[in-house]
Amino acid sequence: MGKDGFRAEEIDTSRPHPARIYDYLLGGKDNYEADQQAADKLAAVAPEVWIGVRANRAFLRRAVRHIVGSGVRQILDIGTGLPTSPNVHEIAQEVAQDVRVAYVDNDPIVKAHADALLSRFAETSIVLADLRDPQAIVDHPDVRRVIDFDEPVAVLLVAVFHFITEAENPGQIISTLRDALPKGSYLVLSHATGDFADRSDAQAVYKNATATMNLRSRAEVERLFDGFELIEPGLTQVPFWRPDAPPPDRSGEIGFYGGVARKTD
Protein backbone atom coordinates (compact mmCIF):
# COMPACT_ATOMS: atom_id res chain seq x y z
CA MET A 1 0.00 0.00 0.00
CA GLY A 2 1.37 3.42 -0.95
CA LYS A 3 1.28 6.23 1.57
CA ASP A 4 -1.61 7.80 -0.38
CA GLY A 5 -3.75 4.71 0.03
CA PHE A 6 -3.36 2.91 -3.30
CA ARG A 7 -1.75 -0.37 -4.25
CA ALA A 8 0.50 -0.68 -7.29
CA GLU A 9 -1.69 -3.50 -8.60
CA GLU A 10 -4.70 -1.18 -8.44
CA ILE A 11 -3.24 1.16 -11.08
CA ASP A 12 -5.19 0.50 -14.26
CA THR A 13 -2.90 0.67 -17.29
CA SER A 14 -5.46 -1.01 -19.55
CA ARG A 15 -7.51 2.21 -19.94
CA PRO A 16 -6.08 5.40 -21.41
CA HIS A 17 -5.44 8.18 -18.92
CA PRO A 18 -5.39 11.84 -20.04
CA ALA A 19 -2.06 12.56 -18.36
CA ARG A 20 -0.38 9.67 -20.12
CA ILE A 21 -2.00 10.48 -23.49
CA TYR A 22 -0.63 14.01 -23.11
CA ASP A 23 2.80 12.64 -22.18
CA TYR A 24 2.86 10.52 -25.35
CA LEU A 25 1.85 13.49 -27.52
CA LEU A 26 4.67 15.52 -26.00
CA GLY A 27 7.15 12.78 -26.87
CA GLY A 28 7.41 11.34 -23.36
CA LYS A 29 8.04 7.73 -22.39
CA ASP A 30 5.84 7.39 -19.30
CA ASN A 31 2.81 5.90 -21.03
CA TYR A 32 1.33 2.54 -21.95
CA GLU A 33 -0.05 0.83 -25.02
CA ALA A 34 -3.62 1.91 -24.27
CA ASP A 35 -2.48 5.53 -24.00
CA GLN A 36 -0.46 5.33 -27.20
CA GLN A 37 -3.35 3.84 -29.15
CA ALA A 38 -5.74 6.50 -27.87
CA ALA A 39 -3.29 9.28 -28.72
CA ASP A 40 -2.80 7.94 -32.24
CA LYS A 41 -6.58 7.81 -32.75
CA LEU A 42 -6.84 11.36 -31.44
CA ALA A 43 -4.17 12.60 -33.83
CA ALA A 44 -5.85 10.81 -36.74
CA VAL A 45 -9.10 12.75 -36.26
CA ALA A 46 -7.54 16.00 -34.95
CA PRO A 47 -4.06 16.25 -36.50
CA GLU A 48 -3.44 19.72 -35.05
CA VAL A 49 -3.16 18.07 -31.61
CA TRP A 50 0.58 17.51 -32.19
CA ILE A 51 1.26 21.23 -32.40
CA GLY A 52 -1.56 22.00 -29.97
CA VAL A 53 -0.07 20.22 -26.96
CA ARG A 54 3.29 21.88 -27.56
CA ALA A 55 1.67 25.28 -27.95
CA ASN A 56 -0.22 24.65 -24.73
CA ARG A 57 3.01 23.78 -22.93
CA ALA A 58 4.63 26.94 -24.29
CA PHE A 59 1.65 28.93 -23.01
CA LEU A 60 2.23 27.43 -19.58
CA ARG A 61 5.86 28.53 -19.63
CA ARG A 62 5.00 32.10 -20.61
CA ALA A 63 2.20 32.33 -18.06
CA VAL A 64 4.38 31.05 -15.23
CA ARG A 65 7.13 33.50 -16.09
CA HIS A 66 4.58 36.33 -16.10
CA ILE A 67 3.00 35.55 -12.74
CA VAL A 68 6.35 35.05 -11.03
CA GLY A 69 7.61 38.25 -12.64
CA SER A 70 4.54 39.95 -11.17
CA GLY A 71 5.65 38.97 -7.68
CA VAL A 72 3.78 35.73 -6.94
CA ARG A 73 5.94 33.19 -5.11
CA GLN A 74 3.49 30.30 -4.67
CA ILE A 75 2.01 28.05 -7.36
CA LEU A 76 -0.66 25.37 -7.00
CA ASP A 77 -0.52 23.25 -10.17
CA ILE A 78 -3.65 21.05 -10.36
CA GLY A 79 -3.69 18.33 -12.98
CA THR A 80 0.05 18.65 -13.40
CA GLY A 81 0.48 15.51 -15.50
CA LEU A 82 3.66 13.52 -15.82
CA PRO A 83 6.91 15.43 -15.19
CA THR A 84 7.98 17.24 -18.35
CA SER A 85 11.19 19.25 -18.46
CA PRO A 86 11.23 22.06 -17.73
CA ASN A 87 8.76 21.49 -14.91
CA VAL A 88 6.80 24.34 -13.39
CA HIS A 89 9.18 24.83 -10.47
CA GLU A 90 12.12 24.95 -12.89
CA ILE A 91 10.38 27.56 -15.07
CA ALA A 92 9.43 29.62 -12.02
CA GLN A 93 12.84 29.45 -10.39
CA GLU A 94 14.49 30.79 -13.52
CA VAL A 95 12.70 34.04 -12.60
CA ALA A 96 12.86 33.84 -8.78
CA GLN A 97 14.62 31.18 -6.71
CA ASP A 98 12.22 31.39 -3.76
CA VAL A 99 9.08 30.14 -5.58
CA ARG A 100 7.26 27.22 -3.94
CA VAL A 101 5.14 24.78 -5.98
CA ALA A 102 2.52 22.24 -4.94
CA TYR A 103 1.74 19.73 -7.69
CA VAL A 104 -1.58 17.85 -7.70
CA ASP A 105 -2.76 14.99 -9.89
CA ASN A 106 -5.25 12.13 -9.57
CA ASP A 107 -3.08 9.52 -11.33
CA PRO A 108 -0.98 7.40 -8.95
CA ILE A 109 1.56 6.90 -11.74
CA VAL A 110 2.04 10.67 -11.99
CA LYS A 111 2.45 10.79 -8.21
CA ALA A 112 5.06 8.02 -8.24
CA HIS A 113 7.13 9.61 -11.01
CA ALA A 114 6.92 13.05 -9.44
CA ASP A 115 7.87 11.70 -6.01
CA ALA A 116 11.05 10.26 -7.48
CA LEU A 117 11.88 13.51 -9.26
CA LEU A 118 10.90 16.05 -6.60
CA SER A 119 11.86 14.37 -3.33
CA ARG A 120 15.04 16.43 -3.07
CA PHE A 121 13.25 19.78 -3.46
CA ALA A 122 12.01 21.10 -0.10
CA GLU A 123 10.13 23.92 -1.82
CA THR A 124 7.86 21.51 -3.74
CA SER A 125 5.26 18.89 -2.86
CA ILE A 126 3.28 16.36 -4.90
CA VAL A 127 -0.23 15.43 -3.83
CA LEU A 128 -2.52 12.64 -5.03
CA ALA A 129 -5.93 14.33 -5.20
CA ASP A 130 -8.71 15.14 -7.64
CA LEU A 131 -9.84 18.49 -9.02
CA ARG A 132 -13.44 17.34 -8.50
CA ASP A 133 -12.85 17.75 -4.74
CA PRO A 134 -11.16 21.16 -4.59
CA GLN A 135 -11.64 21.65 -0.86
CA ALA A 136 -9.65 18.48 -0.19
CA ILE A 137 -6.84 19.95 -2.29
CA VAL A 138 -6.87 23.26 -0.44
CA ASP A 139 -6.91 21.47 2.94
CA HIS A 140 -4.32 18.81 2.11
CA PRO A 141 -1.37 18.96 4.55
CA ASP A 142 1.19 18.53 1.78
CA VAL A 143 -0.35 21.49 -0.05
CA ARG A 144 -0.39 23.53 3.15
CA ARG A 145 3.24 22.63 3.78
CA VAL A 146 4.37 24.75 0.83
CA ILE A 147 1.39 27.05 0.15
CA ASP A 148 0.37 29.86 2.52
CA PHE A 149 -3.16 30.91 1.55
CA ASP A 150 -2.70 34.23 3.34
CA GLU A 151 -0.32 35.26 0.55
CA PRO A 152 -1.01 35.42 -3.23
CA VAL A 153 -1.12 32.06 -4.99
CA ALA A 154 -1.22 31.23 -8.69
CA VAL A 155 -3.54 28.30 -9.44
CA LEU A 156 -2.72 26.47 -12.67
CA LEU A 157 -5.52 24.57 -14.40
CA VAL A 158 -3.71 23.88 -17.66
CA ALA A 159 -5.35 21.42 -20.06
CA VAL A 160 -7.27 19.75 -17.23
CA PHE A 161 -10.66 21.44 -16.88
CA HIS A 162 -12.01 19.94 -20.11
CA PHE A 163 -12.08 16.63 -18.21
CA ILE A 164 -14.71 18.06 -15.86
CA THR A 165 -18.30 17.41 -16.93
CA GLU A 166 -21.18 19.84 -16.40
CA ALA A 167 -22.66 17.35 -13.93
CA GLU A 168 -19.53 17.76 -11.80
CA ASN A 169 -20.37 21.45 -11.33
CA PRO A 170 -17.36 23.25 -12.82
CA GLY A 171 -18.54 26.61 -11.51
CA GLN A 172 -18.53 25.33 -7.94
CA ILE A 173 -15.04 23.91 -8.38
CA ILE A 174 -13.73 27.27 -9.52
CA SER A 175 -15.54 29.18 -6.78
CA THR A 176 -14.12 26.89 -4.07
CA LEU A 177 -10.60 27.51 -5.32
CA ARG A 178 -11.24 31.23 -5.80
CA ASP A 179 -12.63 31.63 -2.28
CA ALA A 180 -9.47 30.08 -0.83
CA LEU A 181 -7.26 32.66 -2.57
CA PRO A 182 -6.35 36.11 -1.25
CA LYS A 183 -6.39 39.29 -3.30
CA GLY A 184 -3.54 39.42 -5.80
CA SER A 185 -3.73 35.71 -6.64
CA TYR A 186 -3.91 34.41 -10.22
CA LEU A 187 -5.74 31.78 -12.22
CA VAL A 188 -3.98 30.31 -15.26
CA LEU A 189 -6.30 28.14 -17.32
CA SER A 190 -6.26 26.50 -20.73
CA HIS A 191 -9.12 24.49 -22.18
CA ALA A 192 -9.90 22.46 -25.30
CA THR A 193 -12.59 23.75 -27.65
CA GLY A 194 -14.46 22.72 -30.76
CA ASP A 195 -14.85 26.32 -31.94
CA PHE A 196 -12.45 25.93 -34.85
CA ALA A 197 -13.48 22.50 -36.16
CA ASP A 198 -15.93 19.72 -35.43
CA ARG A 199 -14.08 17.66 -32.86
CA SER A 200 -16.80 15.17 -31.88
CA ASP A 201 -14.57 12.35 -33.16
CA ALA A 202 -11.77 13.57 -30.89
CA GLN A 203 -14.15 13.59 -27.93
CA ALA A 204 -15.13 10.01 -28.74
CA VAL A 205 -11.53 8.86 -28.23
CA TYR A 206 -11.91 9.63 -24.52
CA LYS A 207 -15.11 7.64 -24.03
CA ASN A 208 -13.13 4.64 -22.81
CA ALA A 209 -10.52 6.69 -20.96
CA THR A 210 -10.50 7.40 -17.24
CA ALA A 211 -12.05 10.82 -17.94
CA THR A 212 -14.18 12.12 -20.79
CA MET A 213 -13.34 15.13 -22.95
CA ASN A 214 -15.77 18.02 -22.57
CA LEU A 215 -15.19 20.72 -25.17
CA ARG A 216 -16.41 24.23 -24.33
CA SER A 217 -16.97 27.35 -26.40
CA ARG A 218 -15.13 30.62 -25.88
CA ALA A 219 -18.04 32.03 -23.86
CA GLU A 220 -18.19 28.92 -21.68
CA VAL A 221 -14.44 29.04 -21.00
CA GLU A 222 -14.62 32.75 -20.20
CA ARG A 223 -17.25 32.00 -17.55
CA LEU A 224 -14.71 29.84 -15.74
CA PHE A 225 -12.85 33.08 -14.95
CA ASP A 226 -15.84 34.56 -13.08
CA GLY A 227 -14.56 36.42 -10.03
CA PHE A 228 -11.19 37.04 -11.65
CA GLU A 229 -10.07 39.82 -13.99
CA LEU A 230 -8.51 38.60 -17.23
CA ILE A 231 -5.26 40.35 -18.07
CA GLU A 232 -4.33 41.38 -21.60
CA PRO A 233 -4.78 39.96 -24.19
CA GLY A 234 -7.70 38.20 -22.50
CA LEU A 235 -8.77 34.72 -23.56
CA THR A 236 -7.03 33.66 -26.78
CA GLN A 237 -5.90 30.56 -28.58
CA VAL A 238 -2.81 29.51 -26.67
CA PRO A 239 -0.20 30.39 -29.32
CA PHE A 240 -1.42 33.99 -29.30
CA TRP A 241 -1.23 34.64 -25.56
CA ARG A 242 1.75 36.99 -25.26
CA PRO A 243 3.92 35.05 -27.73
CA ASP A 244 7.68 35.40 -27.31
CA ALA A 245 8.39 33.91 -30.76
CA PRO A 246 6.45 33.63 -34.03
CA PRO A 247 3.51 31.23 -33.49
CA PRO A 248 3.92 27.88 -35.26
CA ASP A 249 2.36 27.23 -38.64
CA ARG A 250 -1.36 26.36 -38.52
CA SER A 251 -1.71 28.01 -35.09
CA GLY A 252 -5.16 29.23 -36.09
CA GLU A 253 -6.35 25.61 -36.09
CA ILE A 254 -5.26 24.88 -32.51
CA GLY A 255 -8.28 24.08 -30.38
CA PHE A 256 -6.98 25.33 -27.03
CA TYR A 257 -8.00 28.58 -25.36
CA GLY A 258 -5.75 30.05 -22.70
CA GLY A 259 -5.94 32.96 -20.32
CA VAL A 260 -4.45 34.42 -17.17
CA ALA A 261 -6.59 36.31 -14.67
CA ARG A 262 -6.03 38.09 -11.36
CA LYS A 263 -8.18 38.16 -8.26
CA THR A 264 -8.62 41.84 -7.51
CA ASP A 265 -10.77 41.74 -4.38
CSV table of C-alpha atoms in Angstrom, one decimal:
chain,number,residue,atom,x,y,z
A,1,MET,CA,0.0,0.0,0.0
A,2,GLY,CA,1.4,3.4,-1.0
A,3,LYS,CA,1.3,6.2,1.6
A,4,ASP,CA,-1.6,7.8,-0.4
A,5,GLY,CA,-3.8,4.7,0.0
A,6,PHE,CA,-3.4,2.9,-3.3
A,7,ARG,CA,-1.8,-0.4,-4.2
A,8,ALA,CA,0.5,-0.7,-7.3
A,9,GLU,CA,-1.7,-3.5,-8.6
A,10,GLU,CA,-4.7,-1.2,-8.4
A,11,ILE,CA,-3.2,1.2,-11.1
A,12,ASP,CA,-5.2,0.5,-14.3
A,13,THR,CA,-2.9,0.7,-17.3
A,14,SER,CA,-5.5,-1.0,-19.6
A,15,ARG,CA,-7.5,2.2,-19.9
A,16,PRO,CA,-6.1,5.4,-21.4
A,17,HIS,CA,-5.4,8.2,-18.9
A,18,PRO,CA,-5.4,11.8,-20.0
A,19,ALA,CA,-2.1,12.6,-18.4
A,20,ARG,CA,-0.4,9.7,-20.1
A,21,ILE,CA,-2.0,10.5,-23.5
A,22,TYR,CA,-0.6,14.0,-23.1
A,23,ASP,CA,2.8,12.6,-22.2
A,24,TYR,CA,2.9,10.5,-25.4
A,25,LEU,CA,1.8,13.5,-27.5
A,26,LEU,CA,4.7,15.5,-26.0
A,27,GLY,CA,7.1,12.8,-26.9
A,28,GLY,CA,7.4,11.3,-23.4
A,29,LYS,CA,8.0,7.7,-22.4
A,30,ASP,CA,5.8,7.4,-19.3
A,31,ASN,CA,2.8,5.9,-21.0
A,32,TYR,CA,1.3,2.5,-21.9
A,33,GLU,CA,0.0,0.8,-25.0
A,34,ALA,CA,-3.6,1.9,-24.3
A,35,ASP,CA,-2.5,5.5,-24.0
A,36,GLN,CA,-0.5,5.3,-27.2
A,37,GLN,CA,-3.3,3.8,-29.1
A,38,ALA,CA,-5.7,6.5,-27.9
A,39,ALA,CA,-3.3,9.3,-28.7
A,40,ASP,CA,-2.8,7.9,-32.2
A,41,LYS,CA,-6.6,7.8,-32.7
A,42,LEU,CA,-6.8,11.4,-31.4
A,43,ALA,CA,-4.2,12.6,-33.8
A,44,ALA,CA,-5.8,10.8,-36.7
A,45,VAL,CA,-9.1,12.8,-36.3
A,46,ALA,CA,-7.5,16.0,-35.0
A,47,PRO,CA,-4.1,16.2,-36.5
A,48,GLU,CA,-3.4,19.7,-35.1
A,49,VAL,CA,-3.2,18.1,-31.6
A,50,TRP,CA,0.6,17.5,-32.2
A,51,ILE,CA,1.3,21.2,-32.4
A,52,GLY,CA,-1.6,22.0,-30.0
A,53,VAL,CA,-0.1,20.2,-27.0
A,54,ARG,CA,3.3,21.9,-27.6
A,55,ALA,CA,1.7,25.3,-27.9
A,56,ASN,CA,-0.2,24.7,-24.7
A,57,ARG,CA,3.0,23.8,-22.9
A,58,ALA,CA,4.6,26.9,-24.3
A,59,PHE,CA,1.6,28.9,-23.0
A,60,LEU,CA,2.2,27.4,-19.6
A,61,ARG,CA,5.9,28.5,-19.6
A,62,ARG,CA,5.0,32.1,-20.6
A,63,ALA,CA,2.2,32.3,-18.1
A,64,VAL,CA,4.4,31.1,-15.2
A,65,ARG,CA,7.1,33.5,-16.1
A,66,HIS,CA,4.6,36.3,-16.1
A,67,ILE,CA,3.0,35.5,-12.7
A,68,VAL,CA,6.3,35.0,-11.0
A,69,GLY,CA,7.6,38.2,-12.6
A,70,SER,CA,4.5,40.0,-11.2
A,71,GLY,CA,5.6,39.0,-7.7
A,72,VAL,CA,3.8,35.7,-6.9
A,73,ARG,CA,5.9,33.2,-5.1
A,74,GLN,CA,3.5,30.3,-4.7
A,75,ILE,CA,2.0,28.1,-7.4
A,76,LEU,CA,-0.7,25.4,-7.0
A,77,ASP,CA,-0.5,23.2,-10.2
A,78,ILE,CA,-3.7,21.1,-10.4
A,79,GLY,CA,-3.7,18.3,-13.0
A,80,THR,CA,0.0,18.7,-13.4
A,81,GLY,CA,0.5,15.5,-15.5
A,82,LEU,CA,3.7,13.5,-15.8
A,83,PRO,CA,6.9,15.4,-15.2
A,84,THR,CA,8.0,17.2,-18.4
A,85,SER,CA,11.2,19.2,-18.5
A,86,PRO,CA,11.2,22.1,-17.7
A,87,ASN,CA,8.8,21.5,-14.9
A,88,VAL,CA,6.8,24.3,-13.4
A,89,HIS,CA,9.2,24.8,-10.5
A,90,GLU,CA,12.1,24.9,-12.9
A,91,ILE,CA,10.4,27.6,-15.1
A,92,ALA,CA,9.4,29.6,-12.0
A,93,GLN,CA,12.8,29.5,-10.4
A,94,GLU,CA,14.5,30.8,-13.5
A,95,VAL,CA,12.7,34.0,-12.6
A,96,ALA,CA,12.9,33.8,-8.8
A,97,GLN,CA,14.6,31.2,-6.7
A,98,ASP,CA,12.2,31.4,-3.8
A,99,VAL,CA,9.1,30.1,-5.6
A,100,ARG,CA,7.3,27.2,-3.9
A,101,VAL,CA,5.1,24.8,-6.0
A,102,ALA,CA,2.5,22.2,-4.9
A,103,TYR,CA,1.7,19.7,-7.7
A,104,VAL,CA,-1.6,17.9,-7.7
A,105,ASP,CA,-2.8,15.0,-9.9
A,106,ASN,CA,-5.3,12.1,-9.6
A,107,ASP,CA,-3.1,9.5,-11.3
A,108,PRO,CA,-1.0,7.4,-9.0
A,109,ILE,CA,1.6,6.9,-11.7
A,110,VAL,CA,2.0,10.7,-12.0
A,111,LYS,CA,2.5,10.8,-8.2
A,112,ALA,CA,5.1,8.0,-8.2
A,113,HIS,CA,7.1,9.6,-11.0
A,114,ALA,CA,6.9,13.1,-9.4
A,115,ASP,CA,7.9,11.7,-6.0
A,116,ALA,CA,11.1,10.3,-7.5
A,117,LEU,CA,11.9,13.5,-9.3
A,118,LEU,CA,10.9,16.1,-6.6
A,119,SER,CA,11.9,14.4,-3.3
A,120,ARG,CA,15.0,16.4,-3.1
A,121,PHE,CA,13.3,19.8,-3.5
A,122,ALA,CA,12.0,21.1,-0.1
A,123,GLU,CA,10.1,23.9,-1.8
A,124,THR,CA,7.9,21.5,-3.7
A,125,SER,CA,5.3,18.9,-2.9
A,126,ILE,CA,3.3,16.4,-4.9
A,127,VAL,CA,-0.2,15.4,-3.8
A,128,LEU,CA,-2.5,12.6,-5.0
A,129,ALA,CA,-5.9,14.3,-5.2
A,130,ASP,CA,-8.7,15.1,-7.6
A,131,LEU,CA,-9.8,18.5,-9.0
A,132,ARG,CA,-13.4,17.3,-8.5
A,133,ASP,CA,-12.8,17.8,-4.7
A,134,PRO,CA,-11.2,21.2,-4.6
A,135,GLN,CA,-11.6,21.6,-0.9
A,136,ALA,CA,-9.6,18.5,-0.2
A,137,ILE,CA,-6.8,19.9,-2.3
A,138,VAL,CA,-6.9,23.3,-0.4
A,139,ASP,CA,-6.9,21.5,2.9
A,140,HIS,CA,-4.3,18.8,2.1
A,141,PRO,CA,-1.4,19.0,4.6
A,142,ASP,CA,1.2,18.5,1.8
A,143,VAL,CA,-0.4,21.5,-0.1
A,144,ARG,CA,-0.4,23.5,3.1
A,145,ARG,CA,3.2,22.6,3.8
A,146,VAL,CA,4.4,24.8,0.8
A,147,ILE,CA,1.4,27.0,0.2
A,148,ASP,CA,0.4,29.9,2.5
A,149,PHE,CA,-3.2,30.9,1.6
A,150,ASP,CA,-2.7,34.2,3.3
A,151,GLU,CA,-0.3,35.3,0.6
A,152,PRO,CA,-1.0,35.4,-3.2
A,153,VAL,CA,-1.1,32.1,-5.0
A,154,ALA,CA,-1.2,31.2,-8.7
A,155,VAL,CA,-3.5,28.3,-9.4
A,156,LEU,CA,-2.7,26.5,-12.7
A,157,LEU,CA,-5.5,24.6,-14.4
A,158,VAL,CA,-3.7,23.9,-17.7
A,159,ALA,CA,-5.4,21.4,-20.1
A,160,VAL,CA,-7.3,19.7,-17.2
A,161,PHE,CA,-10.7,21.4,-16.9
A,162,HIS,CA,-12.0,19.9,-20.1
A,163,PHE,CA,-12.1,16.6,-18.2
A,164,ILE,CA,-14.7,18.1,-15.9
A,165,THR,CA,-18.3,17.4,-16.9
A,166,GLU,CA,-21.2,19.8,-16.4
A,167,ALA,CA,-22.7,17.3,-13.9
A,168,GLU,CA,-19.5,17.8,-11.8
A,169,ASN,CA,-20.4,21.5,-11.3
A,170,PRO,CA,-17.4,23.2,-12.8
A,171,GLY,CA,-18.5,26.6,-11.5
A,172,GLN,CA,-18.5,25.3,-7.9
A,173,ILE,CA,-15.0,23.9,-8.4
A,174,ILE,CA,-13.7,27.3,-9.5
A,175,SER,CA,-15.5,29.2,-6.8
A,176,THR,CA,-14.1,26.9,-4.1
A,177,LEU,CA,-10.6,27.5,-5.3
A,178,ARG,CA,-11.2,31.2,-5.8
A,179,ASP,CA,-12.6,31.6,-2.3
A,180,ALA,CA,-9.5,30.1,-0.8
A,181,LEU,CA,-7.3,32.7,-2.6
A,182,PRO,CA,-6.4,36.1,-1.2
A,183,LYS,CA,-6.4,39.3,-3.3
A,184,GLY,CA,-3.5,39.4,-5.8
A,185,SER,CA,-3.7,35.7,-6.6
A,186,TYR,CA,-3.9,34.4,-10.2
A,187,LEU,CA,-5.7,31.8,-12.2
A,188,VAL,CA,-4.0,30.3,-15.3
A,189,LEU,CA,-6.3,28.1,-17.3
A,190,SER,CA,-6.3,26.5,-20.7
A,191,HIS,CA,-9.1,24.5,-22.2
A,192,ALA,CA,-9.9,22.5,-25.3
A,193,THR,CA,-12.6,23.7,-27.6
A,194,GLY,CA,-14.5,22.7,-30.8
A,195,ASP,CA,-14.9,26.3,-31.9
A,196,PHE,CA,-12.4,25.9,-34.9
A,197,ALA,CA,-13.5,22.5,-36.2
A,198,ASP,CA,-15.9,19.7,-35.4
A,199,ARG,CA,-14.1,17.7,-32.9
A,200,SER,CA,-16.8,15.2,-31.9
A,201,ASP,CA,-14.6,12.3,-33.2
A,202,ALA,CA,-11.8,13.6,-30.9
A,203,GLN,CA,-14.2,13.6,-27.9
A,204,ALA,CA,-15.1,10.0,-28.7
A,205,VAL,CA,-11.5,8.9,-28.2
A,206,TYR,CA,-11.9,9.6,-24.5
A,207,LYS,CA,-15.1,7.6,-24.0
A,208,ASN,CA,-13.1,4.6,-22.8
A,209,ALA,CA,-10.5,6.7,-21.0
A,210,THR,CA,-10.5,7.4,-17.2
A,211,ALA,CA,-12.0,10.8,-17.9
A,212,THR,CA,-14.2,12.1,-20.8
A,213,MET,CA,-13.3,15.1,-22.9
A,214,ASN,CA,-15.8,18.0,-22.6
A,215,LEU,CA,-15.2,20.7,-25.2
A,216,ARG,CA,-16.4,24.2,-24.3
A,217,SER,CA,-17.0,27.4,-26.4
A,218,ARG,CA,-15.1,30.6,-25.9
A,219,ALA,CA,-18.0,32.0,-23.9
A,220,GLU,CA,-18.2,28.9,-21.7
A,221,VAL,CA,-14.4,29.0,-21.0
A,222,GLU,CA,-14.6,32.8,-20.2
A,223,ARG,CA,-17.2,32.0,-17.5
A,224,LEU,CA,-14.7,29.8,-15.7
A,225,PHE,CA,-12.9,33.1,-15.0
A,226,ASP,CA,-15.8,34.6,-13.1
A,227,GLY,CA,-14.6,36.4,-10.0
A,228,PHE,CA,-11.2,37.0,-11.7
A,229,GLU,CA,-10.1,39.8,-14.0
A,230,LEU,CA,-8.5,38.6,-17.2
A,231,ILE,CA,-5.3,40.3,-18.1
A,232,GLU,CA,-4.3,41.4,-21.6
A,233,PRO,CA,-4.8,40.0,-24.2
A,234,GLY,CA,-7.7,38.2,-22.5
A,235,LEU,CA,-8.8,34.7,-23.6
A,236,THR,CA,-7.0,33.7,-26.8
A,237,GLN,CA,-5.9,30.6,-28.6
A,238,VAL,CA,-2.8,29.5,-26.7
A,239,PRO,CA,-0.2,30.4,-29.3
A,240,PHE,CA,-1.4,34.0,-29.3
A,241,TRP,CA,-1.2,34.6,-25.6
A,242,ARG,CA,1.8,37.0,-25.3
A,243,PRO,CA,3.9,35.1,-27.7
A,244,ASP,CA,7.7,35.4,-27.3
A,245,ALA,CA,8.4,33.9,-30.8
A,246,PRO,CA,6.4,33.6,-34.0
A,247,PRO,CA,3.5,31.2,-33.5
A,248,PRO,CA,3.9,27.9,-35.3
A,249,ASP,CA,2.4,27.2,-38.6
A,250,ARG,CA,-1.4,26.4,-38.5
A,251,SER,CA,-1.7,28.0,-35.1
A,252,GLY,CA,-5.2,29.2,-36.1
A,253,GLU,CA,-6.3,25.6,-36.1
A,254,ILE,CA,-5.3,24.9,-32.5
A,255,GLY,CA,-8.3,24.1,-30.4
A,256,PHE,CA,-7.0,25.3,-27.0
A,257,TYR,CA,-8.0,28.6,-25.4
A,258,GLY,CA,-5.8,30.0,-22.7
A,259,GLY,CA,-5.9,33.0,-20.3
A,260,VAL,CA,-4.4,34.4,-17.2
A,261,ALA,CA,-6.6,36.3,-14.7
A,262,ARG,CA,-6.0,38.1,-11.4
A,263,LYS,CA,-8.2,38.2,-8.3
A,264,THR,CA,-8.6,41.8,-7.5
A,265,ASP,CA,-10.8,41.7,-4.4
